[in-house]
XYZ file of C-alpha atoms in Angstrom:
495
model
C -0.108 0.098 -0.104
C 1.309 3.467 -0.642
C 4.799 3.410 -1.695
C 6.618 0.499 -0.187
C 9.416 2.233 1.454
C 7.116 5.223 2.103
C 6.993 4.640 5.758
C 10.859 4.580 6.267
C 11.060 7.784 3.949
C 8.694 9.890 5.307
C 7.586 11.533 8.630
C 4.156 12.122 9.882
C 2.892 15.656 8.886
C 0.113 17.170 11.188
C -2.239 19.359 9.563
C -1.337 23.354 9.962
C -3.654 25.626 11.860
C -4.002 29.108 12.358
C -2.100 30.571 15.476
C -4.112 30.550 18.826
C -3.757 34.277 19.404
C -5.964 34.622 16.031
C -8.057 31.943 16.118
C -9.773 33.032 19.323
C -11.054 36.035 17.944
C -13.526 34.284 15.439
C -15.521 30.978 15.457
C -14.473 29.465 11.936
C -12.833 26.678 11.602
C -8.905 26.983 11.864
C -7.113 23.544 10.149
C -5.758 24.018 7.047
C -6.047 20.963 5.109
C -3.484 18.781 3.398
C -2.728 20.019 -0.383
C -2.358 17.378 -2.853
C 1.329 16.784 -2.318
C 0.876 16.306 1.333
C -1.423 14.030 1.031
C 0.138 12.144 -1.054
C 3.083 11.896 1.416
C 1.080 10.697 4.020
C -0.699 8.114 1.685
C 2.895 7.025 1.080
C 3.528 6.083 4.807
C 0.770 3.430 4.706
C 2.490 0.166 4.955
C 1.745 -3.063 3.344
C 1.239 -4.691 6.973
C -0.436 -7.655 5.992
C -2.959 -7.231 8.804
C -4.602 -3.810 8.713
C -5.728 -3.218 12.241
C -6.780 0.230 11.472
C -9.781 -1.495 9.427
C -11.134 -2.471 12.972
C -10.044 0.388 15.431
C -12.196 2.281 13.243
C -15.881 1.937 14.413
C -17.412 2.233 10.557
C -14.413 -0.115 9.437
C -13.386 2.549 6.675
C -11.080 0.539 3.818
C -8.225 2.644 5.012
C -5.220 1.256 3.170
C -6.953 1.547 0.089
C -8.011 4.882 0.161
C -4.483 5.818 1.362
C -3.157 3.785 -1.436
C -5.497 5.712 -4.117
C -4.422 9.446 -2.522
C -1.096 8.097 -2.857
C -1.664 7.728 -6.689
C -3.666 10.739 -6.492
C -6.775 8.862 -7.657
C -8.732 11.045 -5.731
C -12.092 10.185 -7.294
C -11.675 6.827 -6.289
C -10.748 7.124 -3.284
C -13.559 9.300 -2.232
C -15.974 6.201 -3.638
C -14.287 3.805 -1.212
C -14.348 6.082 1.796
C -18.457 6.779 1.321
C -18.770 2.797 1.108
C -18.415 2.690 4.754
C -18.805 6.344 5.927
C -21.746 8.614 4.925
C -20.249 11.563 6.338
C -16.696 11.608 6.324
C -16.296 15.591 6.757
C -18.110 15.298 10.060
C -15.475 12.543 11.034
C -12.680 14.175 9.078
C -12.871 17.028 11.725
C -13.983 15.677 14.961
C -13.256 12.270 15.120
C -10.559 11.414 17.575
C -9.195 9.059 15.202
C -8.944 5.378 16.973
C -8.018 4.048 13.566
C -4.491 5.848 14.022
C -4.005 4.150 17.782
C -4.543 0.945 15.793
C -2.054 2.008 12.982
C 0.628 -0.768 12.543
C 3.307 1.729 12.021
C 2.213 3.244 15.299
C 3.712 0.528 16.901
C 7.564 1.956 16.783
C 6.915 5.280 14.773
C 4.060 8.101 14.644
C 1.106 6.619 12.964
C -0.065 7.297 9.331
C -2.140 10.391 9.241
C -5.183 9.074 8.618
C -7.895 11.351 9.959
C -5.799 14.313 7.667
C -6.247 12.179 4.569
C -10.046 11.405 5.215
C -10.267 15.507 5.434
C -8.471 16.045 2.252
C -10.395 13.339 0.463
C -14.129 14.848 1.352
C -13.160 18.269 1.028
C -11.630 17.447 -2.270
C -14.811 15.685 -3.324
C -17.167 18.609 -2.272
C -14.649 20.968 -4.173
C -15.093 18.856 -7.292
C -18.653 18.287 -7.164
C -18.179 14.582 -6.820
C -20.541 14.431 -3.703
C -23.966 14.060 -5.392
C -27.730 12.732 -4.356
C -27.771 8.862 -5.194
C -31.635 8.756 -5.952
C -33.155 5.283 -5.612
C -34.269 3.796 -9.171
C -37.466 2.803 -7.635
C -39.601 3.180 -4.439
C -40.459 0.477 -2.402
C -43.687 1.897 -0.983
C -42.871 1.504 2.656
C -42.841 4.262 5.138
C -40.077 4.706 7.725
C -39.960 7.469 10.842
C -36.847 8.292 12.237
C -36.557 10.186 15.526
C -33.517 12.349 16.194
C -31.413 14.026 13.838
C -27.812 13.531 15.268
C -25.495 11.707 12.771
C -27.158 8.143 13.638
C -30.638 9.698 12.444
C -29.068 11.096 9.764
C -27.117 8.075 8.621
C -29.771 5.961 8.930
C -32.278 7.912 6.703
C -29.927 8.272 4.067
C -29.362 4.623 3.861
C -32.777 3.803 3.838
C -33.733 6.772 1.415
C -31.501 5.426 -1.327
C -33.172 1.993 -0.920
C -36.398 3.627 -1.954
C -38.008 3.842 1.437
C -39.760 7.160 1.993
C -38.131 8.023 5.189
C -39.432 11.142 7.411
C -36.378 12.275 9.927
C -38.295 14.225 13.064
C -36.211 16.772 15.073
C -37.691 18.752 17.715
C -34.685 21.757 17.492
C -35.308 24.385 14.726
C -32.194 23.043 12.823
C -30.954 19.217 11.734
C -27.854 18.136 13.303
C -28.696 16.693 16.823
C -25.175 17.250 19.027
C -23.316 17.992 15.938
C -25.409 21.450 15.150
C -26.179 22.517 19.130
C -22.896 20.629 20.567
C -20.163 20.863 18.408
C -18.411 24.691 18.505
C -18.359 26.077 15.120
C -14.745 26.591 15.185
C -14.531 22.786 15.331
C -17.047 21.972 12.707
C -18.981 24.641 10.941
C -22.622 24.229 10.319
C -22.507 24.378 6.254
C -20.975 20.898 6.295
C -24.701 19.176 7.993
C -26.767 21.824 5.642
C -25.212 20.582 2.181
C -25.569 16.978 3.564
C -29.385 17.944 4.295
C -29.745 19.222 0.573
C -28.295 15.950 -0.810
C -30.291 13.947 1.550
C -33.711 15.965 0.470
C -32.839 15.458 -3.296
C -32.626 11.640 -2.273
C -36.046 11.675 -0.780
C -35.812 12.283 2.647
C -38.409 14.389 4.299
C -37.251 16.971 7.175
C -39.412 18.126 10.134
C -38.124 20.393 12.684
C -39.422 21.592 15.529
C -41.679 18.617 16.041
C -41.235 16.411 19.568
C -42.027 12.915 19.333
C -43.783 11.807 22.643
C -46.324 12.327 25.101
C -45.013 15.372 26.347
C -42.012 17.481 26.289
C -38.733 15.930 27.418
C -37.387 16.901 30.460
C -33.250 18.239 30.570
C -31.871 17.591 26.775
C -29.618 20.012 24.823
C -32.157 22.516 23.484
C -36.073 22.397 22.857
C -37.222 24.563 20.497
C -40.282 22.071 19.693
C -43.554 23.732 18.491
C -45.554 20.471 17.643
C -46.208 17.309 19.508
C -46.455 14.154 17.363
C -47.415 11.027 19.786
C -45.856 7.547 19.495
C -49.455 6.241 18.659
C -49.972 8.854 16.011
C -46.523 7.911 14.422
C -46.873 4.006 14.601
C -50.024 4.409 12.377
C -48.611 6.127 9.755
C -45.399 4.339 9.568
C -44.170 0.939 8.635
C -41.088 1.131 11.020
C -39.788 3.570 13.388
C -35.972 4.081 14.592
C -35.331 6.024 17.485
C -31.762 8.146 17.350
C -32.508 10.375 19.720
C -29.250 10.605 21.786
C -28.202 10.443 25.271
C -28.990 14.001 26.516
C -29.368 13.759 30.385
C -26.258 15.690 31.677
C -24.184 14.332 34.632
C -25.219 16.782 37.773
C -23.162 17.606 40.775
C -25.510 17.836 43.846
C -23.282 19.853 46.089
C -23.751 22.776 48.478
C -24.263 25.977 46.299
C -25.352 23.951 43.199
C -28.593 26.300 43.031
C -26.566 29.390 42.973
C -26.553 31.575 39.674
C -23.690 31.101 37.401
C -23.731 27.187 37.629
C -24.880 25.489 34.649
C -24.750 22.352 32.645
C -22.180 22.589 29.352
C -25.169 21.884 27.441
C -26.707 25.239 28.510
C -23.934 27.241 27.537
C -22.287 26.046 24.371
C -25.525 25.448 22.161
C -26.104 29.269 22.653
C -23.264 30.519 21.053
C -23.969 27.970 18.070
C -27.471 29.989 17.759
C -25.870 33.303 17.946
C -23.331 32.301 14.843
C -26.288 30.729 12.961
C -27.676 34.271 13.153
C -30.241 33.840 15.855
C -31.197 36.762 18.221
C -30.549 35.569 21.981
C -31.983 38.003 24.802
C -30.165 35.849 27.750
C -27.049 34.229 26.524
C -24.715 32.667 28.591
C -21.398 34.704 28.601
C -17.986 33.893 29.995
C -16.760 37.456 29.188
C -14.500 38.849 31.792
C -15.231 36.191 34.075
C -13.567 33.380 36.220
C -14.645 30.304 34.289
C -14.442 26.939 36.019
C -14.810 23.849 33.926
C -15.413 20.665 35.602
C -14.757 17.406 33.250
C -11.773 17.080 31.360
C -12.961 15.228 27.988
C -13.919 16.580 24.770
C -17.143 19.040 26.056
C -15.059 20.390 28.593
C -12.541 21.308 25.905
C -15.349 22.590 23.911
C -16.402 25.002 26.817
C -12.937 25.865 27.528
C -12.568 27.054 23.669
C -15.715 28.781 23.779
C -15.035 30.929 26.805
C -11.494 32.057 25.707
C -13.326 33.384 22.381
C -15.893 34.919 24.937
C -13.054 37.035 26.096
C -12.869 35.102 29.531
C -10.467 36.613 32.462
C -9.668 33.177 33.369
C -10.184 29.516 32.691
C -9.606 26.638 35.005
C -10.348 22.936 33.796
C -10.607 20.271 36.749
C -10.672 16.654 36.088
C -11.527 13.785 39.049
C -9.658 11.434 37.531
C -5.519 11.294 37.960
C -3.467 12.854 35.041
C -2.813 10.262 32.639
C 0.659 9.228 31.254
C 2.255 11.586 28.339
C 2.928 8.433 26.335
C 0.749 5.318 26.764
C 2.301 1.950 27.304
C 2.313 0.640 23.539
C 3.047 -3.122 23.939
C 0.455 -3.249 26.476
C -2.576 -1.362 24.913
C -2.037 -1.560 21.043
C -4.207 -1.761 18.736
C -6.613 -0.442 21.268
C -7.334 3.293 22.316
C -5.184 4.454 24.824
C -5.126 6.287 27.775
C -2.583 8.863 27.885
C -2.434 12.695 28.089
C -4.538 14.567 25.320
C -3.865 18.312 24.660
C -6.725 19.982 22.603
C -6.450 23.059 20.053
C -8.680 24.761 22.926
C -6.139 23.889 25.658
C -3.316 25.441 23.203
C -5.882 28.904 23.448
C -4.984 28.958 27.331
C -6.299 27.150 30.318
C -5.158 25.900 33.571
C -5.512 22.282 34.238
C -5.647 20.138 37.058
C -6.242 16.483 37.695
C -7.537 14.253 40.697
C -9.637 17.079 41.874
C -13.159 16.589 43.737
C -15.652 19.967 44.089
C -16.912 19.989 47.335
C -18.733 23.320 47.733
C -19.985 26.198 45.517
C -19.392 29.761 47.158
C -22.334 32.805 47.548
C -20.961 36.272 46.944
C -23.943 37.007 48.967
C -26.041 38.074 46.433
C -27.052 34.403 45.204
C -24.176 34.241 42.773
C -21.092 31.762 42.594
C -18.107 33.295 43.262
C -15.725 30.734 43.875
C -15.645 26.743 44.223
C -14.223 25.016 47.168
C -11.890 21.745 45.952
C -9.670 19.316 47.174
C -7.137 16.726 46.074
C -7.777 12.920 45.899
C -5.986 9.878 45.427
C -7.395 6.397 44.015
C -6.483 3.582 45.943
C -7.240 -0.073 45.329
C -9.779 -1.849 47.406
C -8.781 -5.050 48.762
C -12.036 -6.612 49.054
C -13.648 -5.691 45.527
C -10.350 -4.914 43.874
C -11.629 -1.736 42.735
C -10.092 1.689 42.153
C -11.852 4.252 44.547
C -11.533 7.599 45.300
C -10.704 9.302 48.669
C -9.787 12.810 49.489
C -6.361 13.503 50.816
C -6.450 15.116 54.250
C -5.452 18.809 54.350
C -5.661 19.360 50.473
C -8.712 21.936 50.269
C -8.247 24.803 48.318
C -10.807 27.752 46.671
C -10.976 27.980 42.976
C -12.166 31.573 42.041
C -15.187 30.960 39.431
C -18.219 33.525 38.371
C -19.123 30.873 35.815
C -18.989 27.120 36.514
C -19.968 24.533 33.722
C -20.619 21.007 34.382
C -19.204 19.121 31.228
C -19.161 15.418 33.180
C -20.876 13.794 30.460
C -24.074 12.477 29.887
C -26.053 9.410 32.018
C -28.764 8.327 29.628
C -31.561 9.320 26.834
C -34.649 11.661 28.111
C -36.442 8.949 29.891
C -40.158 10.360 28.537
C -39.420 9.444 24.997
C -38.872 6.015 25.778
C -41.668 5.531 28.316
C -43.700 7.022 25.702
C -43.188 4.103 23.432
C -42.908 1.564 26.073
C -39.181 0.954 24.974
C -37.655 -1.416 27.633
C -34.381 0.261 29.206
C -31.121 -1.540 30.303
C -29.540 -0.860 33.865
C -28.194 2.350 32.288
C -31.588 3.942 31.313
C -30.557 3.464 27.534
C -33.129 2.009 24.840
C -32.266 -2.128 25.376
C -31.918 -3.233 21.924
C -29.025 -5.581 20.983
C -26.439 -5.591 18.217
C -25.800 -9.437 17.837
C -28.097 -12.442 16.246
C -31.358 -12.077 15.188
C -33.312 -9.167 15.807
C -30.193 -6.386 15.990
C -31.496 -2.979 17.079
C -35.148 -4.020 17.660
C -36.671 -2.857 21.007
C -39.333 -4.912 22.643
C -41.927 -2.598 20.772
C -43.086 -4.263 17.430
C -41.572 -2.335 14.553
C -39.415 0.027 16.637
C -36.058 0.253 16.327
C -33.146 1.748 18.600
C -29.630 3.003 17.607
C -26.703 5.608 18.114
C -26.366 7.075 21.879
C -29.831 6.284 22.619
C -28.935 2.608 22.516
C -25.420 2.927 23.422
C -25.166 5.312 25.940
C -22.970 8.662 24.966
C -20.257 8.092 22.493
C -18.216 9.263 19.318
C -19.777 10.582 16.181
C -18.377 7.764 14.210
C -19.840 5.323 16.294
C -23.454 6.840 15.912
C -22.797 6.907 11.945
C -22.014 2.897 12.262
C -25.208 2.260 14.621
C -27.362 4.409 11.819
C -25.860 2.729 9.220
C -26.467 -1.101 11.017
C -30.088 -0.192 11.825
C -31.105 0.920 8.566
C -29.856 -2.270 7.200
C -31.861 -4.342 9.702
C -35.088 -2.023 8.878
C -34.877 -2.558 5.655
C -34.600 -6.407 5.922
C -37.166 -6.493 8.302
C -39.560 -4.490 5.954
C -38.348 -6.132 2.817
C -37.258 -9.929 3.952
C -33.972 -9.213 2.543
C -31.379 -6.403 2.265
C -28.410 -5.400 0.190
C -27.345 -2.854 2.416
C -24.003 -3.319 4.124
C -23.300 -3.457 7.740
């Protein structure tokens, strides 16, 4: 694959980006796609390794060695066809996927891995630039009608696959725009929303009907990212109108921190904060946007959502941003012989961290301090250590005596993940839940992605719990295959 000796001749080339001091002044994407020559060199680094672990490392099983080789040969159109054969939306994953494929790269055992994500990014951008991404309109209609509830990446992938084999697909979204977490959770500086809009246009040409501002359930869901629904349709009404229903609403209930001072003004979930900026960027006029301008911001949670809060706060012009994490600081480099080809636990510094933040690990938050007027002014924290419980073998947290300290904070953002889908939706359909509160549906054996309710399927974060965009796309594609087989008795859709 690629050039036989390429992995010995060429080094990994990271995508260039705009300097932090410039990019914090706007909300546009700042990563610069590889040019043709740069992408060719990266493709040349792909080894003829015999067993391409990258394929299995990728949740959608992208045929990575093949498109690497095609880019090396500069056959971009064929590379795009190969990429699209497994991934409906590579412009999403090429921007925001953490690239588990690269962690599984064989070259990565002893060198820096092939820049697979940057090659994927280059392929799809060239495809759009050259108008190679076109609607795939079915040759004939089946007469079957499918409802997809939730327009995140799982719902979009399922809808597109089913429309392409001739089903009449209607995609319902409670918010005013399509995209789910992609639209209202991912900041524009990581992925601008025109990428979603042009996929919507493509899918409309393929026969998908989009209905926004429509909540599916008995009553409006509690919590969630946002809820701009103007209309409600009940599960009974939906089941009467469609031959199959796929629930892809995501995992929206955020993890809370019920400690003293939780009720103070200025303490918010990340998903009360991030979507507002995306809406403003889209041209919406908001009266009460939560702003970090000239504030001491405390972000609780060290994952991607926390990083997004850091980047957005810096763009607001925050006075100081601090990010704390309950878990201990991971190592700078993973133990590759121990973890390869699996996703390693190691220290990761995002582009938002590069823009300015004070980070700390193994920190618990004990109390939020009132300024005397009902506003948060600080957080009382303490250092913790993780010790092994001899009885159970599990690691348990314990506070280090005398380690308490204060963090100034005018704005506190919870970015500690999501616990489960909105229960009211699953309860309205009568769908059984697993022990984590997700829709109960298997991915093995007969009846994959089927719930206990006849003709109701579930996929994406609503079924598996909070996860990656690339896993959502995989589940949407696989669920679409199961629905097609359920409706038609057989299917030609790929898993």
